[in-house]
Coordinates of C-alpha atoms in Angstrom, one line a residue:
Chain A
M255 CA 0.0 0.0 0.0
L256 CA 1.4 3.4 -1.0
T257 CA 1.9 5.8 1.9
E258 CA 1.4 9.5 1.5
A259 CA 4.6 11.5 0.5
K260 CA 6.0 13.6 3.3
L261 CA 8.4 16.5 3.5
V262 CA 11.1 16.1 6.0
K263 CA 13.3 19.1 7.0
H264 CA 16.7 18.6 8.9
D265 CA 19.8 20.3 9.9
I266 CA 22.9 18.3 10.9
F267 CA 21.9 18.1 14.6
S268 CA 18.2 16.9 13.9
F269 CA 19.5 14.6 11.1
V270 CA 22.0 12.8 13.3
D271 CA 19.7 12.7 16.2
Q272 CA 16.8 11.3 13.9
A273 CA 19.1 8.8 12.3
L274 CA 20.5 7.6 15.7
Q275 CA 16.9 7.1 16.9
T276 CA 16.0 5.3 13.7
D277 CA 19.1 3.1 13.7
P278 CA 18.1 -0.5 14.7
R279 CA 21.7 -1.0 15.8
V280 CA 21.2 1.6 18.5
A281 CA 18.0 0.2 19.4
E282 CA 19.6 -3.3 19.8
L283 CA 22.2 -1.7 22.0
E284 CA 19.7 0.0 24.2
F285 CA 17.9 -3.4 24.8
G286 CA 21.3 -4.7 25.9
L287 CA 21.4 -1.9 28.4
Q288 CA 17.7 -2.7 29.6
S289 CA 18.8 -6.3 30.1
K290 CA 21.5 -5.2 32.4
T291 CA 19.2 -3.0 34.4
D292 CA 16.8 -6.0 34.8
R293 CA 19.7 -8.1 35.9
I294 CA 20.5 -5.7 38.8
A295 CA 16.8 -5.7 39.8
A296 CA 16.8 -9.4 39.8
I297 CA 19.9 -9.7 42.0
K298 CA 18.3 -7.1 44.4
K299 CA 15.1 -9.3 44.5
E300 CA 17.1 -12.4 45.1
V301 CA 18.1 -10.9 48.6
I302 CA 14.7 -11.5 50.3
L303 CA 14.0 -15.2 50.8
P304 CA 15.7 -16.8 47.8
R305 CA 14.4 -20.2 48.8
L306 CA 10.6 -20.1 49.8
Q307 CA 8.6 -23.1 48.8
G308 CA 5.0 -24.1 49.6
G309 CA 2.6 -26.8 48.8
I310 CA -1.0 -27.8 49.5
A311 CA -2.9 -31.0 49.0
F312 CA -6.8 -32.0 49.2
G313 CA -8.3 -35.4 48.8
P314 CA -9.8 -38.5 50.3
A315 CA -7.9 -40.3 53.1
P316 CA -8.4 -43.9 54.4
G317 CA -9.8 -44.1 58.1
L318 CA -8.2 -46.0 60.9
Q319 CA -9.3 -48.9 62.9
S320 CA -8.0 -50.6 66.0
T321 CA -7.0 -54.2 65.8
V322 CA -5.0 -56.7 68.1
N323 CA -2.1 -58.3 66.4
A324 CA -0.7 -61.8 67.1
Q325 CA 1.4 -60.6 69.9
G326 CA -1.7 -59.1 71.5
D327 CA -0.8 -55.6 71.0
S328 CA -3.7 -53.2 69.9
I329 CA -2.5 -51.3 66.6
S330 CA -4.1 -49.0 64.2
V331 CA -4.5 -50.2 60.7
W332 CA -5.9 -48.5 57.4
D333 CA -9.7 -48.9 57.0
F334 CA -10.4 -48.3 53.3
T335 CA -14.0 -48.8 53.9
K336 CA -14.2 -45.4 55.7
L337 CA -12.7 -42.8 53.4
G338 CA -12.9 -39.2 54.6
P339 CA -11.7 -35.7 53.5
Y340 CA -8.0 -34.7 53.8
F341 CA -6.0 -31.4 53.9
G342 CA -2.3 -30.8 54.0
T343 CA 0.3 -28.0 53.7
E344 CA 4.0 -27.8 53.8
I345 CA 6.2 -24.5 53.7
N346 CA 10.0 -24.4 53.6
F347 CA 12.3 -21.4 53.6
A348 CA 15.8 -20.2 53.7
Q349 CA 17.4 -16.8 54.1
P350 CA 21.1 -16.3 53.4
L351 CA 22.8 -13.9 56.1
N352 CA 26.0 -13.1 53.8
V353 CA 24.9 -9.5 53.0
G354 CA 28.4 -8.6 52.0
Q355 CA 28.6 -11.2 49.4
L356 CA 25.2 -10.1 48.1
L357 CA 26.2 -6.4 47.8
T358 CA 29.4 -7.3 46.1
G359 CA 27.2 -9.2 43.6
I360 CA 25.1 -6.0 43.0
D361 CA 28.2 -4.0 42.8
A362 CA 29.7 -6.4 40.1
A363 CA 26.4 -6.2 38.2
Q364 CA 26.3 -2.4 38.5
A365 CA 29.7 -2.1 37.1
D366 CA 28.7 -4.5 34.3
Y367 CA 25.9 -2.1 33.6
E368 CA 28.3 0.9 33.7
Q369 CA 30.6 -1.0 31.3
T370 CA 27.6 -1.7 28.8
K371 CA 26.6 2.0 29.1
W372 CA 29.9 3.3 28.1
D373 CA 30.2 0.7 25.4
I374 CA 27.0 2.0 23.9
R375 CA 28.2 5.5 24.2
Y376 CA 31.3 4.7 22.3
K377 CA 29.3 3.0 19.5
K378 CA 26.8 5.8 19.4
V379 CA 29.5 8.3 19.0
H380 CA 31.1 6.4 16.3
Q381 CA 27.6 6.0 14.5
S382 CA 27.1 9.9 15.0
L383 CA 30.4 10.2 13.1
E384 CA 29.1 8.0 10.4
Y385 CA 25.8 10.0 10.1
Q386 CA 27.9 13.4 10.1
Q387 CA 29.9 11.9 7.3
M388 CA 26.7 11.1 5.4
Y389 CA 25.2 14.7 5.8
Y390 CA 28.5 16.4 4.7
G391 CA 28.9 13.8 1.9
Y392 CA 25.4 14.7 0.7
L393 CA 26.1 18.4 0.8
L394 CA 29.4 17.8 -1.0
S395 CA 27.6 15.7 -3.8
V396 CA 25.2 18.6 -4.1
E397 CA 27.9 21.1 -4.7
M398 CA 29.6 18.9 -7.2
L399 CA 26.5 18.5 -9.1
K400 CA 26.0 22.4 -9.1
L401 CA 29.6 22.5 -10.3
A402 CA 29.2 20.0 -13.0
A403 CA 26.0 21.7 -14.2
D404 CA 27.7 25.0 -14.2
A405 CA 30.7 23.5 -16.1
E406 CA 28.3 22.2 -18.7
K407 CA 26.7 25.7 -19.1
Q408 CA 30.0 27.4 -19.1
L409 CA 31.4 25.1 -21.8
E410 CA 28.3 25.7 -23.8
R411 CA 28.8 29.4 -23.6
A412 CA 32.4 29.3 -24.4
E413 CA 31.6 27.1 -27.4
E414 CA 28.9 29.6 -28.5
A415 CA 31.3 32.6 -28.1
I416 CA 34.1 30.9 -30.2
E417 CA 31.6 29.8 -32.8
D418 CA 30.3 33.4 -33.1
A419 CA 33.9 34.6 -33.2
L420 CA 34.6 32.2 -35.9
D421 CA 31.3 33.1 -37.9
D422 CA 32.2 36.8 -37.5
D423 CA 35.6 36.0 -39.0
V424 CA 37.4 37.5 -35.9
E425 CA 41.0 37.6 -36.2
G426 CA 43.1 35.1 -34.2
V427 CA 40.3 32.6 -33.6
S428 CA 40.6 29.3 -35.3
Q429 CA 38.5 26.3 -35.8
N430 CA 41.1 24.5 -33.9
D431 CA 40.2 26.5 -30.7
L432 CA 36.6 25.2 -30.9
L433 CA 37.7 21.6 -31.6
T434 CA 39.9 21.7 -28.6
L435 CA 37.2 22.9 -26.3
R436 CA 34.9 20.2 -27.7
A437 CA 37.8 17.6 -27.1
G438 CA 37.5 18.7 -23.5
S439 CA 33.9 18.2 -23.2
Y440 CA 34.3 14.6 -22.3
Q441 CA 36.0 15.4 -19.0
V442 CA 33.0 17.7 -18.2
A443 CA 30.5 15.0 -19.2
K444 CA 32.6 12.4 -17.1
G445 CA 32.5 14.8 -14.2
Q446 CA 28.8 15.4 -14.5
A447 CA 28.1 11.6 -14.5
E448 CA 30.2 11.0 -11.5
A449 CA 28.6 14.0 -9.6
Q450 CA 25.1 12.5 -10.3
K451 CA 26.3 9.0 -9.2
G452 CA 27.6 10.5 -6.0
Y453 CA 24.5 12.4 -5.4
A454 CA 22.3 9.5 -5.9
K455 CA 24.3 7.3 -3.6
A456 CA 24.4 10.0 -1.0
K457 CA 20.7 10.7 -1.2
S458 CA 19.7 7.0 -0.9
A459 CA 22.1 6.6 2.1
M460 CA 20.4 9.6 3.8
Y461 CA 16.9 8.1 3.0
F462 CA 17.9 4.8 4.5
A463 CA 19.2 6.3 7.5
L464 CA 16.0 8.4 8.1
N465 CA 13.8 5.4 7.0
L466 CA 12.2 7.6 4.3
E467 CA 10.3 6.3 1.2
I468 CA 11.2 7.1 -2.3
Q469 CA 8.3 9.5 -2.7
D470 CA 9.2 11.5 0.4
S471 CA 11.1 14.8 0.0
L472 CA 14.1 15.6 2.3
E473 CA 15.0 19.4 2.7
L474 CA 18.2 20.3 4.4
A475 CA 18.7 23.5 6.3
D476 CA 22.1 23.8 4.7
S477 CA 22.0 24.8 1.1
L478 CA 25.8 25.0 1.0
L479 CA 28.7 23.2 2.2
L480 CA 30.4 25.4 4.7
P481 CA 33.3 25.0 7.1
R482 CA 32.1 23.9 10.7
T483 CA 31.9 26.9 13.2
E484 CA 33.1 25.1 16.5
I485 CA 36.0 26.6 18.3
V486 CA 38.5 23.7 18.7
P487 CA 40.4 24.2 22.0
P488 CA 44.2 23.7 22.3
L489 CA 45.6 20.2 22.7
D490 CA 46.1 20.4 26.4
T491 CA 42.5 21.1 27.0
L492 CA 41.5 18.3 24.6
R493 CA 43.7 15.9 26.7
L494 CA 41.8 17.0 29.8
W495 CA 38.4 16.4 28.1
L496 CA 39.7 13.0 26.8
R497 CA 40.5 11.9 30.4
A498 CA 37.1 13.2 31.6
E499 CA 34.9 12.1 28.7
S500 CA 36.4 9.2 26.9
P501 CA 33.9 6.3 26.8
E502 CA 36.7 4.1 26.2
L503 CA 38.3 5.1 29.4
K504 CA 35.1 5.0 31.3
R505 CA 34.3 1.7 29.9
L506 CA 37.6 0.2 31.0
K507 CA 37.2 1.9 34.5
A508 CA 33.8 0.2 34.9
G509 CA 35.5 -3.0 33.6
L510 CA 38.0 -2.7 36.4
S511 CA 35.4 -2.2 38.9
A512 CA 33.4 -5.3 37.6
K513 CA 36.5 -7.4 37.7
S514 CA 37.5 -6.3 41.2
S515 CA 34.0 -7.0 42.5
L516 CA 34.3 -10.5 41.0
V517 CA 37.5 -11.0 42.7
E518 CA 36.0 -10.1 46.1
L519 CA 32.9 -12.3 45.3
E520 CA 35.2 -15.3 44.6
K521 CA 37.1 -14.4 47.7
A522 CA 34.0 -14.5 49.9
K523 CA 33.1 -17.9 48.5
L524 CA 36.2 -19.3 50.4
G525 CA 34.5 -18.4 53.7
P526 CA 31.3 -20.2 55.1
E527 CA 27.8 -19.2 54.1
F528 CA 25.4 -18.6 57.0
F529 CA 21.6 -18.7 56.5
V530 CA 18.4 -19.0 58.5
F531 CA 16.1 -21.9 57.5
G532 CA 12.6 -23.0 58.6
S533 CA 9.9 -25.4 57.6
F534 CA 6.1 -25.8 58.7
K535 CA 4.0 -29.0 57.9
Y536 CA 0.4 -29.5 58.7
A537 CA -1.9 -32.6 57.7
K538 CA -5.3 -33.4 58.7
S539 CA -7.8 -36.3 57.8
W540 CA -11.3 -36.5 59.0
A541 CA -12.0 -40.1 58.1
G542 CA -12.6 -43.4 59.9
D543 CA -13.0 -43.5 63.7
R544 CA -10.6 -40.4 64.5
K545 CA -13.6 -38.4 65.5
G546 CA -14.6 -40.9 68.1
K547 CA -11.0 -41.7 69.2
S548 CA -9.6 -38.2 69.6
R549 CA -10.8 -34.6 68.7
D550 CA -7.3 -33.4 69.1
V551 CA -6.0 -32.8 65.5
F552 CA -2.4 -32.9 66.8
S553 CA -2.8 -36.4 68.0
E554 CA -0.1 -38.6 66.4
D555 CA -1.3 -41.0 63.7
P556 CA 0.1 -42.1 60.3
I557 CA -1.7 -39.1 58.5
N558 CA -2.5 -36.3 60.9
T559 CA 0.6 -34.3 61.7
L560 CA 1.8 -30.7 62.7
S561 CA 5.6 -29.9 62.7
G562 CA 7.8 -26.9 62.2
S563 CA 11.5 -26.0 62.5
L564 CA 13.7 -22.9 62.5
G565 CA 17.5 -22.7 62.7
L566 CA 20.6 -21.1 61.8
G567 CA 22.6 -22.9 59.1
L568 CA 26.2 -22.9 57.7
R569 CA 27.4 -24.2 54.5
Y570 CA 31.0 -24.5 53.6
K571 CA 32.4 -25.7 50.4
L572 CA 35.0 -28.2 50.9
N573 CA 36.6 -28.2 47.6
V574 CA 38.4 -24.8 48.5
W575 CA 41.3 -25.6 45.9
H576 CA 38.6 -25.1 43.2
T577 CA 37.4 -21.8 44.7
A578 CA 41.1 -20.6 45.2
E579 CA 41.8 -21.2 41.6
K580 CA 38.9 -19.2 40.6
V581 CA 40.1 -16.3 42.9
R582 CA 43.7 -16.4 41.3
Q583 CA 42.3 -16.5 37.8
S584 CA 40.1 -13.4 38.6
K585 CA 43.1 -11.7 40.1
T586 CA 45.1 -12.2 36.8
D587 CA 42.2 -10.9 34.8
L588 CA 42.1 -7.8 36.9
R589 CA 46.0 -7.2 36.6
Q590 CA 45.6 -7.6 32.9
L591 CA 42.8 -5.0 32.8
Q592 CA 44.8 -2.6 35.1
M593 CA 47.7 -2.7 32.8
L594 CA 45.4 -2.3 29.8
E595 CA 44.0 0.8 31.4
K596 CA 47.4 2.2 31.9
Y597 CA 48.5 1.8 28.2
A598 CA 45.0 2.6 26.9
A599 CA 45.1 6.2 28.4
S600 CA 48.4 6.8 26.8
G601 CA 47.4 5.3 23.5
L602 CA 44.4 7.2 23.4
E603 CA 46.3 10.4 24.2
L604 CA 48.6 9.5 21.2
Q605 CA 45.6 8.9 18.8
L606 CA 44.1 12.3 20.0
E607 CA 47.3 14.0 18.9
D608 CA 47.1 12.4 15.5
Y609 CA 43.5 13.5 15.1
Y610 CA 44.5 17.0 16.3
H611 CA 47.4 17.2 13.9
E612 CA 45.0 16.0 11.1
Y613 CA 42.7 18.8 12.1
L614 CA 45.4 21.5 11.9
E615 CA 46.6 20.1 8.5
S616 CA 43.0 20.3 7.1
Q617 CA 42.6 23.8 8.6
T618 CA 45.9 25.1 7.0
R619 CA 44.8 23.4 3.7
L620 CA 41.4 25.1 3.9
E621 CA 42.9 28.4 4.4
A622 CA 45.4 28.0 1.5
V623 CA 42.6 26.6 -0.7
Q624 CA 40.4 29.7 0.1
K625 CA 43.3 32.0 -0.8
S626 CA 43.8 30.2 -4.1
L627 CA 40.1 30.1 -4.8
R628 CA 40.0 34.0 -4.4
A629 CA 42.9 34.3 -6.8
T630 CA 41.3 32.2 -9.5
D631 CA 38.0 34.0 -9.0
A632 CA 39.9 37.2 -9.7
M633 CA 41.6 35.5 -12.7
L634 CA 38.4 34.6 -14.1
K635 CA 36.9 37.9 -13.7
G636 CA 39.9 39.4 -15.4
A637 CA 39.8 36.9 -18.3
A638 CA 36.0 37.4 -18.8
M639 CA 36.4 41.1 -19.1
S640 CA 39.3 40.8 -21.5
F641 CA 37.1 38.5 -23.6
D642 CA 34.2 40.8 -23.7
L643 CA 36.7 43.7 -25.0
D644 CA 38.7 41.3 -27.3
P645 CA 37.2 37.8 -28.1
S646 CA 40.4 36.7 -30.1
N647 CA 41.6 34.8 -27.1
P648 CA 39.0 32.5 -26.0
K649 CA 41.7 30.1 -24.5
A650 CA 42.7 32.6 -21.9
L651 CA 39.1 32.6 -20.7
L652 CA 38.8 28.9 -20.9
N653 CA 41.9 28.3 -19.1
A654 CA 40.8 30.7 -16.3
Y655 CA 37.5 29.0 -16.1
V656 CA 39.1 25.5 -15.8
A657 CA 41.6 26.7 -13.1
N658 CA 38.6 28.3 -11.2
M659 CA 36.4 25.2 -11.6
N660 CA 39.2 22.9 -10.5
M661 CA 39.8 25.2 -7.5
Q662 CA 36.3 25.2 -6.6
K663 CA 36.1 21.5 -6.7
D664 CA 39.3 21.4 -4.4
Y665 CA 37.7 24.0 -2.0
Y666 CA 34.6 21.8 -1.5
F667 CA 36.7 18.7 -0.8
E668 CA 38.8 20.6 1.7
V669 CA 35.7 21.9 3.5
Y670 CA 34.5 18.3 3.7
R671 CA 37.9 17.2 4.8
Y672 CA 38.0 19.9 7.5
N673 CA 34.3 19.2 8.8
M674 CA 35.3 15.6 9.1
A675 CA 38.6 16.3 10.8
V676 CA 36.7 18.2 13.5
A677 CA 34.0 15.5 13.7
K678 CA 36.6 12.7 14.2
L679 CA 38.5 14.8 16.8
M680 CA 35.3 15.3 18.8
T681 CA 34.2 11.6 18.3
H682 CA 37.6 10.4 19.7
L683 CA 36.9 12.5 22.7
G684 CA 33.7 10.8 23.2
L685 CA 31.4 13.7 22.4
L686 CA 28.2 13.5 20.5
L687 CA 27.1 16.3 18.0
Q688 CA 24.8 17.8 20.6
D689 CA 27.8 18.0 23.1
Y690 CA 29.7 20.4 20.8
L691 CA 26.9 23.0 20.9
P692 CA 28.4 25.0 23.7
Y693 CA 31.6 25.3 21.6
L694 CA 29.9 26.8 18.4
N695 CA 30.7 30.1 17.4
Chain B
M18 CA -15.1 47.4 -25.3
K19 CA -15.8 45.3 -28.4
L20 CA -13.1 47.3 -30.3
K21 CA -10.6 46.4 -27.5
V22 CA -11.4 42.6 -27.8
I23 CA -11.1 42.8 -31.7
W24 CA -7.7 44.7 -31.3
F25 CA -6.5 42.0 -28.7
F26 CA -7.5 39.3 -30.9
L27 CA -5.7 40.9 -34.0
L28 CA -2.6 41.3 -31.9
C29 CA -2.6 37.6 -30.8
V30 CA -3.1 36.6 -34.5
A31 CA -0.3 38.9 -35.6
T32 CA 2.0 37.6 -33.0
I33 CA 1.4 33.9 -34.0
W34 CA 1.6 34.9 -37.6
A35 CA 5.0 36.7 -36.9
N36 CA 6.4 33.7 -34.7
P37 CA 9.0 32.0 -37.1
G38 CA 8.3 28.7 -35.1
D39 CA 10.8 25.9 -34.6
P40 CA 13.4 25.6 -37.2
T41 CA 13.6 21.8 -36.7
V42 CA 10.3 21.6 -38.4
L43 CA 11.9 22.8 -41.7
V44 CA 14.9 20.5 -41.4
K45 CA 12.6 17.5 -40.5
A46 CA 10.2 18.2 -43.5
K47 CA 13.1 18.6 -45.9
D48 CA 14.8 15.5 -44.6
K49 CA 11.7 13.4 -44.9
E50 CA 11.2 14.1 -48.6
L51 CA 14.8 13.9 -49.3
Q52 CA 15.2 10.4 -47.8
V53 CA 12.3 9.2 -49.9
L54 CA 14.1 10.3 -53.1
L55 CA 17.4 9.0 -52.0
R56 CA 16.2 5.5 -51.4
K57 CA 14.9 5.2 -55.0
S58 CA 17.0 2.6 -56.8
T59 CA 16.8 4.7 -60.2
R60 CA 16.4 8.6 -60.0
S61 CA 15.0 10.5 -62.9
E62 CA 16.4 13.9 -63.9
K63 CA 13.3 15.4 -62.2
D64 CA 14.2 13.6 -58.9
V65 CA 17.7 15.0 -59.0
Q66 CA 16.3 18.5 -59.6
K67 CA 13.9 18.0 -56.7
M68 CA 16.6 16.8 -54.4
K69 CA 18.8 19.9 -55.5
V70 CA 16.0 22.1 -54.5
L71 CA 15.3 20.3 -51.2
I72 CA 18.8 20.5 -50.2
N73 CA 19.5 24.1 -50.9
N74 CA 16.2 25.7 -50.6
M75 CA 16.5 26.2 -47.0
F76 CA 19.6 28.0 -47.3
D77 CA 20.2 31.7 -47.8
F78 CA 23.1 32.0 -50.1
S79 CA 23.6 35.6 -49.7
L80 CA 24.3 35.0 -46.0
L81 CA 26.4 31.9 -46.7
A82 CA 28.6 33.9 -49.3
A83 CA 28.9 36.9 -46.9
K84 CA 30.3 34.4 -44.1
S85 CA 32.4 32.4 -46.6
V86 CA 34.3 35.4 -47.9
P87 CA 36.7 37.1 -45.5
T88 CA 34.8 39.8 -43.8
A89 CA 37.5 42.6 -44.6
T90 CA 37.2 41.7 -48.3
W91 CA 33.4 41.4 -48.3
K92 CA 32.9 44.8 -46.8
D93 CA 35.1 46.4 -49.4
L94 CA 33.0 44.9 -52.4
S95 CA 30.4 46.9 -54.1
S96 CA 26.8 45.7 -54.0
T97 CA 27.0 44.5 -57.7
Q98 CA 30.3 42.5 -57.0
Q99 CA 28.5 41.0 -54.0
N100 CA 25.4 39.9 -56.0
E101 CA 27.5 38.6 -58.8
F102 CA 29.6 36.5 -56.4
V103 CA 26.4 35.2 -54.5
S104 CA 24.9 34.0 -57.7
A105 CA 28.1 32.1 -58.9
F106 CA 28.5 30.9 -55.4
K107 CA 25.0 29.6 -55.2
Q108 CA 25.4 27.7 -58.6
M109 CA 28.6 26.2 -57.4
V110 CA 27.2 24.9 -54.2
E111 CA 23.9 23.7 -55.6
N112 CA 25.6 21.8 -58.3
S113 CA 28.1 20.3 -56.0
S114 CA 25.5 19.2 -53.5
V115 CA 24.0 16.7 -56.1
K116 CA 27.3 15.3 -56.7
Q117 CA 27.7 14.2 -53.1
L118 CA 24.1 12.8 -52.3
E119 CA 25.4 10.1 -50.2
V120 CA 26.3 12.7 -47.6
Y121 CA 22.6 13.2 -46.9
R122 CA 21.5 9.6 -46.6
S123 CA 20.3 8.3 -43.3
D124 CA 18.9 5.2 -41.6
S125 CA 17.7 7.1 -38.7
T126 CA 17.9 10.7 -37.3
I127 CA 17.5 11.9 -33.8
Y128 CA 17.1 15.8 -33.4
E129 CA 18.2 17.5 -30.4
K130 CA 16.3 20.3 -28.9
P131 CA 17.1 23.4 -31.0
K132 CA 19.0 26.4 -29.5
I133 CA 17.2 29.5 -30.4
R134 CA 18.5 32.9 -29.6
K135 CA 16.9 36.1 -30.6
N136 CA 17.7 36.2 -34.3
S137 CA 19.7 32.9 -34.7
A138 CA 19.0 29.4 -34.1
Q139 CA 20.8 26.0 -34.3
V140 CA 19.3 22.7 -35.2
A141 CA 21.5 19.6 -34.3
A142 CA 20.9 16.1 -35.1
Q143 CA 22.5 12.6 -34.7
V144 CA 22.4 10.8 -38.0
W145 CA 23.0 7.1 -38.4
Y146 CA 23.8 5.6 -41.8
K147 CA 25.0 2.0 -42.2
G148 CA 25.9 1.9 -38.5
K149 CA 27.9 5.1 -38.5
A150 CA 26.9 8.0 -36.6
S151 CA 27.5 11.6 -37.8
H152 CA 26.5 14.9 -36.1
L153 CA 24.9 17.6 -38.1
V154 CA 24.3 21.3 -37.1
Y155 CA 22.3 23.7 -39.1
K156 CA 22.7 27.3 -38.4
F157 CA 19.9 29.7 -39.0
D158 CA 19.5 33.5 -39.0
L159 CA 16.0 35.1 -38.9
V160 CA 15.4 36.9 -42.2
D161 CA 12.0 38.7 -42.6
D162 CA 10.5 36.6 -39.9
Q163 CA 11.7 33.3 -41.7
W164 CA 14.5 31.0 -40.5
R165 CA 17.1 30.9 -43.3
A166 CA 20.1 28.4 -43.0
W167 CA 23.5 29.7 -43.7
D168 CA 25.7 26.9 -42.5
L169 CA 25.8 23.2 -42.4
I170 CA 28.4 21.7 -39.9
I171 CA 29.0 17.9 -40.4
D172 CA 31.1 16.3 -37.7
D173 CA 32.5 19.7 -36.7
L174 CA 33.5 20.8 -40.1
S175 CA 31.6 24.0 -41.0
T176 CA 30.6 24.5 -44.7
A177 CA 31.0 28.3 -44.4
R178 CA 34.3 28.1 -42.5
N179 CA 35.6 25.7 -44.9
Y180 CA 34.9 28.0 -47.9
R181 CA 36.3 30.9 -46.0
E182 CA 39.7 29.2 -45.4
Q183 CA 39.8 28.1 -49.2
F184 CA 38.8 31.7 -50.4
N185 CA 41.3 33.2 -47.9
S186 CA 44.2 31.3 -49.2
I187 CA 43.2 32.2 -52.8
L188 CA 42.9 35.9 -51.8
R189 CA 46.3 36.0 -50.3
T190 CA 47.7 35.6 -53.9
K191 CA 44.8 36.7 -56.2
S192 CA 42.4 39.6 -56.4
F193 CA 38.7 39.2 -55.8
D194 CA 37.9 39.4 -59.4
E195 CA 40.2 36.4 -59.8
L196 CA 38.3 34.6 -57.1
L197 CA 35.0 35.4 -58.7
E198 CA 36.3 33.9 -61.9
I199 CA 37.5 30.7 -60.3
V200 CA 34.0 30.2 -58.6
Q201 CA 32.1 31.0 -61.9
K202 CA 34.4 28.5 -63.7
K203 CA 33.9 25.9 -61.0
A204 CA 30.1 26.4 -61.1
A205 CA 29.9 25.8 -64.8
E206 CA 32.5 22.8 -64.5
I207 CA 30.2 20.9 -62.0
K208 CA 27.2 21.5 -64.2

C-alpha cells in the first residue's frame, strides 16, 4: 500500500539525532542496557527469601481402625471402607545472611551495567560520526552536482562565443580552438556523470538512515557546504577532556570495577555461608474413627501431623582448591585490565594527537585553498572582461575557467575534509554532536 | 469594449503569424522528402532537380556567401560585386550538392532540442547511416521573420568556414575578381 509522501526538514543536529533514533543497531544496544538493568533488579530481589517453597493438598484419605495383632498388642490399621476428606500443607524457607557477598554481587552487576553503558556511548558516538559523514557527503555531492551543471553551461557558453567569433571572422580565432574545447567536453560529461552518481548514492544513504520512502522529500537546512564553526580548544584542553569524557576509558574503568567486584565475590566464596532456615508442615484427615477416638488434631497417627522448624545454618564448600583457583584467575584478569587501562590512556592520548594534527593540517589546507580560490575568481573575472573587449583569445578565458572550476572542486573537498577532521576529533573525545553545541561560534 | 477585444484578437493573431516557429520543423520536413528520393533505386532527372531544391532551398546564399568570404574583403565589395559572387557561389554549391548525395543519406535521425537565440538558431541532429553516426548542425538566421540556414556543420566541419579558409588562401595571392572567375568556372564545371 502506498503511503502519503511527506516533506522532511533537517539540519545536521536533527538529522544525526533522528538517524540515531531510527538506527536498529542503536535500538539493539539499548535493549542490551535494559537487560543489564533488569539483571540488577533481579539480584536485588534475590536478597529476600531466595528459597521459599510451599505446597498444599486436598483429597480422600482412608480411616483407621484398631485391631489386636498376634502378639496381643492393639495397633491402628488402614480402614479403606471408611474414606474421609484430607487437607495438608508444607512450607520451607531459607534466608542467606551473607549480605556482604550479596552487595558485592550487586556492585559487580552495577559495574557491568556501567561497562555496557559506556560501550553503547562509544558505539553511538562512532555512529554519530558515520551520520555526520553522510550529511557532509550529501552536501558535497550537491555542490559537485552544481559545479558539474555550471561547467556544462560555461562550456556551452564558451563554445557559442568561439563559434560566434569564428562566424564573424574574428582574427586570431581558429576552428582548432573550438575543436580543442569540444575535445575537453568529455571531461565535463565524465565529471557530471560522477557527480550524479555520487549524489544518488549520498541521497539513498540519507533516505535509508531516516527510513524515508522514495516519494518523500528531504530538505536540508544547509544549502551550501560550509566549514564547521566550532571553536576547537588547544591540545592540552583536549587531553583533559579525553580523560574526563572518553567512553573507552570509562568503559575500562567500569570493567576494572566489575572485575575487582568479581575477585571479592570469589574470595567471599572461600568463607562459610550463613543462613536462616525454617519449615512448617500440617496435615489433617477426617476419616474413620478419628472423631470418636480423639478430637485433638495434633494427636499422632500415620496421617495427621503438625510440625515446624527454625534454625541457623552454615554451609562450607570443602573443595577450596577449586574456589582458590577461581580467585587466582580473577586476580590475573584484574591485573591484565589494570595494565590495559594504563596503556589505553596513553594510547588514546597519542591517537588524540594524531587527530589533532590532522585537524590542524586540514585547517591550513582549507585556508590555503580559500586564498587560491579567491585568486582564481579574480583571474576568471579578469579573463571574462578581456574576452568581452577582445574575443580573439578564448583560450585565456577557458584556461581561467578550468582553473577556477578545479579550485572550486578542491575547495569543497577541503571543506568536507576539515568538517570531518573536526568530527573525528570530537568523536575520539567521546562527544556526541549535541555536546559540541557550547563550542559553536 | 468590443473594439478592444477585436484589437487584442488581432494582436494575438499577428503575434502567432509573426512567430517563425521551430526551425527543426523545416529540417525534418526537408529530410523526410529527401530520404524518400534518396532511397529510390533509379532516379530521374526530375528527382535529381527536386533533391537539389530540397537540399538548397532552406539556405540563404547571400548569408552563406557573406560568411564564406573574409569579412574585410566582403565589406570592401560593391553591391554589384557581392550579387555577382552570390549568384556564382549559389550555382557552385547547388551543383556540387547533387554530386555528393550520399552525404545526406540516413537510416535514422534523432533531433536535439533546438538552441534559439533572438535572431539566430541552431538545429543539431545525430544521424546514423550503415551503423556509422554523424553529428549535423544547421545554423539559421532570422530573415524577414523566416528561418534561413546559412551553414551546415558535419562532424565539426563547417561548410561556411571551410569555404572561407579556401577563399582566404586564394585571396592571399589573387584579387577578388580572380576569385570570382574561379568560382564561376567551378560552377560551370560541376554542371
